[in-house]
PDB file of N, CA and C in Angstrom:
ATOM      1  N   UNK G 719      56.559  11.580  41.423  1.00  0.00           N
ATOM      2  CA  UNK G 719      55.786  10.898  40.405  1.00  0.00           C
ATOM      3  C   UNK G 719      56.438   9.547  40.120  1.00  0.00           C
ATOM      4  N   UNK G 720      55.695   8.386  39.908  1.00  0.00           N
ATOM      5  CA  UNK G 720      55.944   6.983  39.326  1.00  0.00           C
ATOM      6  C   UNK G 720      56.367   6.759  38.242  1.00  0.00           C
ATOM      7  N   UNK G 721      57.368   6.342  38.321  1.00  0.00           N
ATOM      8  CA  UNK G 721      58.114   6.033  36.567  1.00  0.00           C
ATOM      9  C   UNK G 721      56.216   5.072  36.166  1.00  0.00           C
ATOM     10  N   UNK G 722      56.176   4.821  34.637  1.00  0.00           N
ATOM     11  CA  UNK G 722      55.437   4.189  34.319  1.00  0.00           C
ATOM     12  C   UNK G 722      56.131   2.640  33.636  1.00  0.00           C
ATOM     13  N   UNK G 723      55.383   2.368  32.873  1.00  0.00           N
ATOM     14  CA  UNK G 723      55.823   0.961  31.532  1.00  0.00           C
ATOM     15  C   UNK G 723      56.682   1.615  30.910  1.00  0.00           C
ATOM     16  N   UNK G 724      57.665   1.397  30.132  1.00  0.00           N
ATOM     17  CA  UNK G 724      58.232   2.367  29.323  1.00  0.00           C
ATOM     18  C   UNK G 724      59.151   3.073  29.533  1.00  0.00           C
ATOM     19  N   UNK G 725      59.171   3.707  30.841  1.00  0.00           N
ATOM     20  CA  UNK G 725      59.462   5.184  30.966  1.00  0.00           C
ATOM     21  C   UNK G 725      60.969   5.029  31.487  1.00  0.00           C
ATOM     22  N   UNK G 726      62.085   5.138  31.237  1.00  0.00           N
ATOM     23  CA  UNK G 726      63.501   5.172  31.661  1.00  0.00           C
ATOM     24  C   UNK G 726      63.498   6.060  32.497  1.00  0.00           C
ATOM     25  N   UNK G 727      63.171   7.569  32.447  1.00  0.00           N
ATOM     26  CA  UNK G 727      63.339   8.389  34.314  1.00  0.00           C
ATOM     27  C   UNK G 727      61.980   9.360  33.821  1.00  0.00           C
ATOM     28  N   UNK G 728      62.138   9.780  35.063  1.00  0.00           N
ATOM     29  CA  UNK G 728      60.798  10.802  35.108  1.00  0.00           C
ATOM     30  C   UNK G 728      61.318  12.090  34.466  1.00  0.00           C
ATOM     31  N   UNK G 729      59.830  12.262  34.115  1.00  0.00           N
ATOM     32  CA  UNK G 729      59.601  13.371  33.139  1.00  0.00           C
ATOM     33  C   UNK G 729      60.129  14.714  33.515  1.00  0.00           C
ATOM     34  N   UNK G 730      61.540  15.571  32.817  1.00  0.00           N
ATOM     35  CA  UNK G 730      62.150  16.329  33.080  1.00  0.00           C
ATOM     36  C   UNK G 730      63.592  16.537  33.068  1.00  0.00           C
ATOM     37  N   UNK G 731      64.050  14.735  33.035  1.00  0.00           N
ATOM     38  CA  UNK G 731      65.468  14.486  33.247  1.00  0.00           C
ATOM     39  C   UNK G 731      65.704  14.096  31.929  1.00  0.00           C
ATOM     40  N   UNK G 732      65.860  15.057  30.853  1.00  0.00           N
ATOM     41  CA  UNK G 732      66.745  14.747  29.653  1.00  0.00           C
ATOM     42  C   UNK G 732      68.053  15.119  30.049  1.00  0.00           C
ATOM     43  N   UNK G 733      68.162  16.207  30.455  1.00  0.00           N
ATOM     44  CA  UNK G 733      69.401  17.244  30.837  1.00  0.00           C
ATOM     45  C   UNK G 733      70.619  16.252  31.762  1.00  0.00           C
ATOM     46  N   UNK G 734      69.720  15.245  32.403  1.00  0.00           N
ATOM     47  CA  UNK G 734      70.940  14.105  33.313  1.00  0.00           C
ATOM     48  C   UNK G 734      70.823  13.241  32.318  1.00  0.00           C
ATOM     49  N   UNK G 735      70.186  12.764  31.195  1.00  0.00           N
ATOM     50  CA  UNK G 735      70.705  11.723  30.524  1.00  0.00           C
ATOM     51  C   UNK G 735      71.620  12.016  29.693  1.00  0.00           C
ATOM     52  N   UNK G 736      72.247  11.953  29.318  1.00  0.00           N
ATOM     53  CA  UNK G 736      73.636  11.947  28.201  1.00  0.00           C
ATOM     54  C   UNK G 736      73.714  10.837  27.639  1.00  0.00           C
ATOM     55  N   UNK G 737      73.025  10.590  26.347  1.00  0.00           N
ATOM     56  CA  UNK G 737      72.697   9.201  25.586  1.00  0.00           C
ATOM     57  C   UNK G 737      73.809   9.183  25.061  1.00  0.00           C
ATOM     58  N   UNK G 738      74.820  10.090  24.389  1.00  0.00           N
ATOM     59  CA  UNK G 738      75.867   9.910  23.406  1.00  0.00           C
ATOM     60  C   UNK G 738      76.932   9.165  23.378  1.00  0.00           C
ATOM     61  N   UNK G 739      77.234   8.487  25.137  1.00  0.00           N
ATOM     62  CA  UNK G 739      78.080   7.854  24.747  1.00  0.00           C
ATOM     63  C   UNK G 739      77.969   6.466  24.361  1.00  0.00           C
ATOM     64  N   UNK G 740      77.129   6.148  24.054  1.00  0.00           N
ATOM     65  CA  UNK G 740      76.582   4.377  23.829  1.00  0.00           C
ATOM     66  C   UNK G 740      76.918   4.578  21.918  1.00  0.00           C
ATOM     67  N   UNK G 741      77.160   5.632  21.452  1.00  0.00           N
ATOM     68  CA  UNK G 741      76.699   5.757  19.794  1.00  0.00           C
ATOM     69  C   UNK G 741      77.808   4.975  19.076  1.00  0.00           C
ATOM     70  N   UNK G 742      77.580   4.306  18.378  1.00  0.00           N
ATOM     71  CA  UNK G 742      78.517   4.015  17.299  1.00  0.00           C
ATOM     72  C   UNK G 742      78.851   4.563  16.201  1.00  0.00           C
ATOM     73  N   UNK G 743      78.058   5.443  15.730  1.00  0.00           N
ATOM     74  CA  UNK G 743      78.571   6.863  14.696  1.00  0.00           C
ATOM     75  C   UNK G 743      78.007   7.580  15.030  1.00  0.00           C
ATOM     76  N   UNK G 744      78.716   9.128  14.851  1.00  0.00           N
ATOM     77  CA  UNK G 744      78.486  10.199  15.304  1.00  0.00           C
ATOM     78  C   UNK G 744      78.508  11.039  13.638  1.00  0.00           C
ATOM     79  N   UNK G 745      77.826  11.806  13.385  1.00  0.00           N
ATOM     80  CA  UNK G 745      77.335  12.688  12.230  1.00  0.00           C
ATOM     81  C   UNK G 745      78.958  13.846  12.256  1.00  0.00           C
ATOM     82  N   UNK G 746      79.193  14.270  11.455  1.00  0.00           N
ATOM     83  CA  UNK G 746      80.247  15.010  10.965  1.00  0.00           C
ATOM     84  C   UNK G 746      79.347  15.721  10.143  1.00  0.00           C
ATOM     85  N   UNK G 747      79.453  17.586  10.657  1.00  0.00           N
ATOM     86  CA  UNK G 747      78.828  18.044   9.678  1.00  0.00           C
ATOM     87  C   UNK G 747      79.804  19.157   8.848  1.00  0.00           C
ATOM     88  N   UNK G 748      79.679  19.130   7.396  1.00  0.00           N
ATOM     89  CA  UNK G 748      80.265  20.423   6.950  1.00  0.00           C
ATOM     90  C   UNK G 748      80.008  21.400   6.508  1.00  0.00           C
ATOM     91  N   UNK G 749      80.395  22.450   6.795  1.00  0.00           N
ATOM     92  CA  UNK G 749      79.767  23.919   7.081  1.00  0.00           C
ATOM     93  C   UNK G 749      79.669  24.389   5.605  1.00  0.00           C
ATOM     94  N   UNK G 750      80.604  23.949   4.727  1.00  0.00           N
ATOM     95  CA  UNK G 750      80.586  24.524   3.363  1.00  0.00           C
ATOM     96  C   UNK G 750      79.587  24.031   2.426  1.00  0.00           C
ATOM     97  N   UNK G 751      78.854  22.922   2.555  1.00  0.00           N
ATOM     98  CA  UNK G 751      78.340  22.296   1.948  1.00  0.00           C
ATOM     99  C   UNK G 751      76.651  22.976   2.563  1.00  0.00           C
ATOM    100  N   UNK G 752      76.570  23.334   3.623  1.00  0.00           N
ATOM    101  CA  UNK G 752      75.394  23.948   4.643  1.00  0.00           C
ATOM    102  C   UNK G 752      74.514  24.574   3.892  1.00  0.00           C
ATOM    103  N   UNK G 753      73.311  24.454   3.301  1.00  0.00           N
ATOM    104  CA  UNK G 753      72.226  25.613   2.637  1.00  0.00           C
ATOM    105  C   UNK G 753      71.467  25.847   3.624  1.00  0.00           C
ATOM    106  N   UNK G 754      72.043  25.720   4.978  1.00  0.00           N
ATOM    107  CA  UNK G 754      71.330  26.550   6.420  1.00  0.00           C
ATOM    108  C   UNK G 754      69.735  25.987   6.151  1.00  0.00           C
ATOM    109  N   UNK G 755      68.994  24.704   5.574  1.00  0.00           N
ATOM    110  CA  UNK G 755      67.711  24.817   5.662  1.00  0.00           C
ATOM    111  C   UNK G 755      67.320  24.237   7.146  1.00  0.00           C
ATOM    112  N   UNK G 756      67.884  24.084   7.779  1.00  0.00           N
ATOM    113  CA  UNK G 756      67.644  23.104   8.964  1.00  0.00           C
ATOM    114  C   UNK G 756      66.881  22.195   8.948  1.00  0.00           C
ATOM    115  N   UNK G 757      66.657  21.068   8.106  1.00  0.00           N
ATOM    116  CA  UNK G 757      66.038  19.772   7.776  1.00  0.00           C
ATOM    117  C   UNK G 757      67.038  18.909   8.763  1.00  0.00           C
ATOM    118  N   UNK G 758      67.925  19.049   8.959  1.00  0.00           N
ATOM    119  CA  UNK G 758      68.609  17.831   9.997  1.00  0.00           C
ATOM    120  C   UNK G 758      68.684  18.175  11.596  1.00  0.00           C
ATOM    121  N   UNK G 759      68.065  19.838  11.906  1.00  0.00           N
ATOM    122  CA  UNK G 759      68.112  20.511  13.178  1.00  0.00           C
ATOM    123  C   UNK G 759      65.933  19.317  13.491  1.00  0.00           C
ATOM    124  N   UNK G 760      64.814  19.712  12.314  1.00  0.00           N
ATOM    125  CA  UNK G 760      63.861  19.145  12.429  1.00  0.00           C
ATOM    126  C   UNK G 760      63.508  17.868  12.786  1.00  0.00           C
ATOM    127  N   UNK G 761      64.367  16.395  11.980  1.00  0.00           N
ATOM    128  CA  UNK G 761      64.412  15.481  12.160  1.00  0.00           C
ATOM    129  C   UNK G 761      65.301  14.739  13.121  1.00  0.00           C
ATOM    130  N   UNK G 762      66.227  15.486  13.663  1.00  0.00           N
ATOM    131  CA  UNK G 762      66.833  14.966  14.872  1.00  0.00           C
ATOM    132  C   UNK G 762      65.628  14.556  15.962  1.00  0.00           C
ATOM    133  N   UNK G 763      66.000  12.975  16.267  1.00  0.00           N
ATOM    134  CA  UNK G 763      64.394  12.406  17.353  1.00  0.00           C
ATOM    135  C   UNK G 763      65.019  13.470  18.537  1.00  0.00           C
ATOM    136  N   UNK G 764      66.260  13.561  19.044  1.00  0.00           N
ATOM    137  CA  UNK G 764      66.674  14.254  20.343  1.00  0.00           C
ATOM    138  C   UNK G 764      66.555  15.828  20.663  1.00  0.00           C
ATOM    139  N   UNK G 765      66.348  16.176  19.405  1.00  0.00           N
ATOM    140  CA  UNK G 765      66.828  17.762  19.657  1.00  0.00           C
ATOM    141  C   UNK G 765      68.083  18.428  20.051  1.00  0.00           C
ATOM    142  N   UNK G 766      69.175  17.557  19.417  1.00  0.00           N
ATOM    143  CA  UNK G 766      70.598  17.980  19.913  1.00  0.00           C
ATOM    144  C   UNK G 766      70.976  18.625  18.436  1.00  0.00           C
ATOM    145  N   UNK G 767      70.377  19.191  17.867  1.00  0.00           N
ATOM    146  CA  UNK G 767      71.162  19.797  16.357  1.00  0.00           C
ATOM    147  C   UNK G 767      70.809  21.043  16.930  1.00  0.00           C
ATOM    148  N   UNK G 768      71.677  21.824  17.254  1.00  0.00           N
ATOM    149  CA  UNK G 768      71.412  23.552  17.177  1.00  0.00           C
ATOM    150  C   UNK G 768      71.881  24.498  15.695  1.00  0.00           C
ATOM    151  N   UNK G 769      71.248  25.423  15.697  1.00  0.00           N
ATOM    152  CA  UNK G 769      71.822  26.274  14.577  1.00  0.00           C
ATOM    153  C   UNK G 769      72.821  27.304  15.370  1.00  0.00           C
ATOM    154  N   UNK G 770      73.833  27.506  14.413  1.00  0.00           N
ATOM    155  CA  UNK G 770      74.893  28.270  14.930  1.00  0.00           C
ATOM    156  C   UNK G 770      74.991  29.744  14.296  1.00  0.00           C
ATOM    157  N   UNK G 771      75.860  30.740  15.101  1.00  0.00           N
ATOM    158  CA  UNK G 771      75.592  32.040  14.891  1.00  0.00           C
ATOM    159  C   UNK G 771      75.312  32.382  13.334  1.00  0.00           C
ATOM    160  N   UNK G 772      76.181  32.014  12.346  1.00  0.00           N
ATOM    161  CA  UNK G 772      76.363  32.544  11.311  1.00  0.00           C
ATOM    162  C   UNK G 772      75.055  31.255   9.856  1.00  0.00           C
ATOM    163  N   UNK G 773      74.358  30.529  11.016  1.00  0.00           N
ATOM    164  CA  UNK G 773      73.224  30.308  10.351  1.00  0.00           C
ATOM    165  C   UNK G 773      73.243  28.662  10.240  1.00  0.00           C
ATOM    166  N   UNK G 774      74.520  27.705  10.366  1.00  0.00           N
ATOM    167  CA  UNK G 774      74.631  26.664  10.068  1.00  0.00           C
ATOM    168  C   UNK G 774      74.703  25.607  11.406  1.00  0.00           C
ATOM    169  N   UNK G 775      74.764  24.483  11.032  1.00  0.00           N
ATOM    170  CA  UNK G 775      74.110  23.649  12.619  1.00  0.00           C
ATOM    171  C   UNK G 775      75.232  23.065  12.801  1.00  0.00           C
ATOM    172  N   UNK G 776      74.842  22.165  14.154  1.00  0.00           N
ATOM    173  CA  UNK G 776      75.928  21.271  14.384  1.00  0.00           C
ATOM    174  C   UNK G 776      75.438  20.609  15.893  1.00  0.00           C
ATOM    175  N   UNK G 777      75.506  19.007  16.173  1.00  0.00           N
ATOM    176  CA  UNK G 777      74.939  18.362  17.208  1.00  0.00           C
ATOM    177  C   UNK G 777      75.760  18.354  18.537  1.00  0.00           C
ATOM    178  N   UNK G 778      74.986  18.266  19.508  1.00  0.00           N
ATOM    179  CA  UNK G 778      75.501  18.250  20.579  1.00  0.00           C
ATOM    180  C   UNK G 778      75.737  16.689  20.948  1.00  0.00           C
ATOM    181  N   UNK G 779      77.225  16.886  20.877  1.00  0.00           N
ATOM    182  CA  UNK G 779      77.584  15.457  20.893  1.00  0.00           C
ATOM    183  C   UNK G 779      77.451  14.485  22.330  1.00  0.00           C
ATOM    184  N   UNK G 780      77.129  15.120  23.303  1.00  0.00           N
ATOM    185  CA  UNK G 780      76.237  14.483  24.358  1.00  0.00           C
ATOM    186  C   UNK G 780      75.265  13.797  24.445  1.00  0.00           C
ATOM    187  N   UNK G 781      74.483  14.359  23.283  1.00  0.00           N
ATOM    188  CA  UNK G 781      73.047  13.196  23.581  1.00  0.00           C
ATOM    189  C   UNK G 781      72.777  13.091  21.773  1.00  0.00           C
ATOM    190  N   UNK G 782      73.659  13.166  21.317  1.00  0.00           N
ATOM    191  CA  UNK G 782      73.455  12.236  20.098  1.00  0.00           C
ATOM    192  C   UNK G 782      73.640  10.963  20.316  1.00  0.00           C
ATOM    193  N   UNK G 783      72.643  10.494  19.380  1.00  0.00           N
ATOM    194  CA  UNK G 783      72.205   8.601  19.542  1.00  0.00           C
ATOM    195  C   UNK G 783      73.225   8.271  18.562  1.00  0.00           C
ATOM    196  N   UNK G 784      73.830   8.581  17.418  1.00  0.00           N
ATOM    197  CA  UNK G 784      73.687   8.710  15.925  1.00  0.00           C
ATOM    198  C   UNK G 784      72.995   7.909  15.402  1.00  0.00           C
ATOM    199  N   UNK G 785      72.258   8.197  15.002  1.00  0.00           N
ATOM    200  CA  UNK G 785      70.610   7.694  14.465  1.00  0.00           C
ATOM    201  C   UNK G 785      71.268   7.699  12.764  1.00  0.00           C
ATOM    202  N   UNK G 786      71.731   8.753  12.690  1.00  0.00           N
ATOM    203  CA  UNK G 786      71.952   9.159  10.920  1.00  0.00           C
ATOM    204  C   UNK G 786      70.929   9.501  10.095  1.00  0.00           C
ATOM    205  N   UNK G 787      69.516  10.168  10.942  1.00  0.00           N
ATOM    206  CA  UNK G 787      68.391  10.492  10.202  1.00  0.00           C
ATOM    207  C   UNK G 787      68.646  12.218   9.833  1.00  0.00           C
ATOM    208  N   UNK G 788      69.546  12.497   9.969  1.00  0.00           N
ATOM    209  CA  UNK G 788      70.150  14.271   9.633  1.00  0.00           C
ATOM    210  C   UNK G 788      71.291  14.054   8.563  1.00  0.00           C
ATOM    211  N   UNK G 789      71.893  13.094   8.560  1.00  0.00           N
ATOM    212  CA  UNK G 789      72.858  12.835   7.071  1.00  0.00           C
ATOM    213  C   UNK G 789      71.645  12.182   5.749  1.00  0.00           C
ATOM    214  N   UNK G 790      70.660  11.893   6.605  1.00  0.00           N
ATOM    215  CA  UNK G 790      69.892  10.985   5.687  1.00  0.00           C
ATOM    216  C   UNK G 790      68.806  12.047   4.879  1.00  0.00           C
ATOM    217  N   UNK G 791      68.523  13.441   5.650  1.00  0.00           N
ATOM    218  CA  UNK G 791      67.466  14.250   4.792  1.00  0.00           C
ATOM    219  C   UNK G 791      68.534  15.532   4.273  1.00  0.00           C
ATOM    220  N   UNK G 792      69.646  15.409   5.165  1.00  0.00           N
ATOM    221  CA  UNK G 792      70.221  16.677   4.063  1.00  0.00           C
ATOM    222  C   UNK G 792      70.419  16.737   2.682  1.00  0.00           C
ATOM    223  N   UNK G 793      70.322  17.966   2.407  1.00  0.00           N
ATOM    224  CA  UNK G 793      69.886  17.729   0.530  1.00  0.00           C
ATOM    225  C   UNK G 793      71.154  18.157  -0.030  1.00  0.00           C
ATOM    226  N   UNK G 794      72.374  18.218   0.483  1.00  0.00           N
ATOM    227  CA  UNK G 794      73.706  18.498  -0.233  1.00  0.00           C
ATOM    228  C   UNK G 794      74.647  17.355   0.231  1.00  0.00           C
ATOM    229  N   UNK G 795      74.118  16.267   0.855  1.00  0.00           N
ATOM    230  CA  UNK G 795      75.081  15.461   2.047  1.00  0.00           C
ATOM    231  C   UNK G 795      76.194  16.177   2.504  1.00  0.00           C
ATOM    232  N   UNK G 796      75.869  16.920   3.307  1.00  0.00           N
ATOM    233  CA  UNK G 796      76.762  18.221   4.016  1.00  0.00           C
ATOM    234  C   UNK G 796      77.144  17.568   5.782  1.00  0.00           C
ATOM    235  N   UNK G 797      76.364  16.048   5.580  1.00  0.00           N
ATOM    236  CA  UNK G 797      76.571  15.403   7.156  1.00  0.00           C
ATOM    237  C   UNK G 797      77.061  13.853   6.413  1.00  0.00           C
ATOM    238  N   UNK G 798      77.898  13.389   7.060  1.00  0.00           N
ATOM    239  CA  UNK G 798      78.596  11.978   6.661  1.00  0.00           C
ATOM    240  C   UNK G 798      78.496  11.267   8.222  1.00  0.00           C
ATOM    241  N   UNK G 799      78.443  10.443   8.349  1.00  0.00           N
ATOM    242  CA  UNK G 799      78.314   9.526   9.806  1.00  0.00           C
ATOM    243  C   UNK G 799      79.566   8.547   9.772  1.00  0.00           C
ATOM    244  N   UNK G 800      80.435   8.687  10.430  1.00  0.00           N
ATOM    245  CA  UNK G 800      81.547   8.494  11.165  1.00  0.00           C
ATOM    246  C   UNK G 800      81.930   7.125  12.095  1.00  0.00           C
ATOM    247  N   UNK G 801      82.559   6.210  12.104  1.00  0.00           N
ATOM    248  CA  UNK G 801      82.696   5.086  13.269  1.00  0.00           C
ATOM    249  C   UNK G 801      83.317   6.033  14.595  1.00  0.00           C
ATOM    250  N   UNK G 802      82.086   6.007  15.351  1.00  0.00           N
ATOM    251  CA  UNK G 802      83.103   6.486  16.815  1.00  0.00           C
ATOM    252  C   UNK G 802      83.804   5.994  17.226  1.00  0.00           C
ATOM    253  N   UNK G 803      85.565   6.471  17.829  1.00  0.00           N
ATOM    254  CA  UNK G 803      86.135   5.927  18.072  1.00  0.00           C
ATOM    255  C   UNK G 803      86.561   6.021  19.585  1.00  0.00           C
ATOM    256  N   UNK G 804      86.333   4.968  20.372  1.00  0.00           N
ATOM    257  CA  UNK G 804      86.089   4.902  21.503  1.00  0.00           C
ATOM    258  C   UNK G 804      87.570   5.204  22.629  1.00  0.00           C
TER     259      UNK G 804
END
């Protein structure tokens, strides 16, 4: 298939992109602060927030952009965004 306008790789290859290392902050999340609603697993554009066994999340730091739109809807600020340090 033809890449199109737009299109960085064909449809299927998230799994070879690894956006995370271009980020300039990366989300820090803390577990104590966690009311497990997953509002920052929803609004992640990537889908790198998983929920973890005992109910609370945490991003896969591979293809986080840090966007900071998951520190930005949590309702306890239980995520702080970080200068990555390279």
């Amino acid at each position: 298939m033809a890449l199109r306008v737009g299109c960085a790789a064909a449809p299927g290859r998230a799994l070879e992109n690894k956006t995370g290392a271009w980020r300039a902050f990366k989300p820090v999340f803390d577990p104590e602060n966690c009311t497990k609603c997953g509002m920052c697993a929803l609004v992640c554009p990537e889908g790198c927030i998983r929920e973890k066994e005992e109910g609370t999340f945490e991003p896969d730091l591979n293809y986080c952009k840090g966007c900071g739109l998951c520190a930005e809807v949590c309702p306890k600020k239980g995520i702080r965004m970080e200068k990555e340090e390279k």
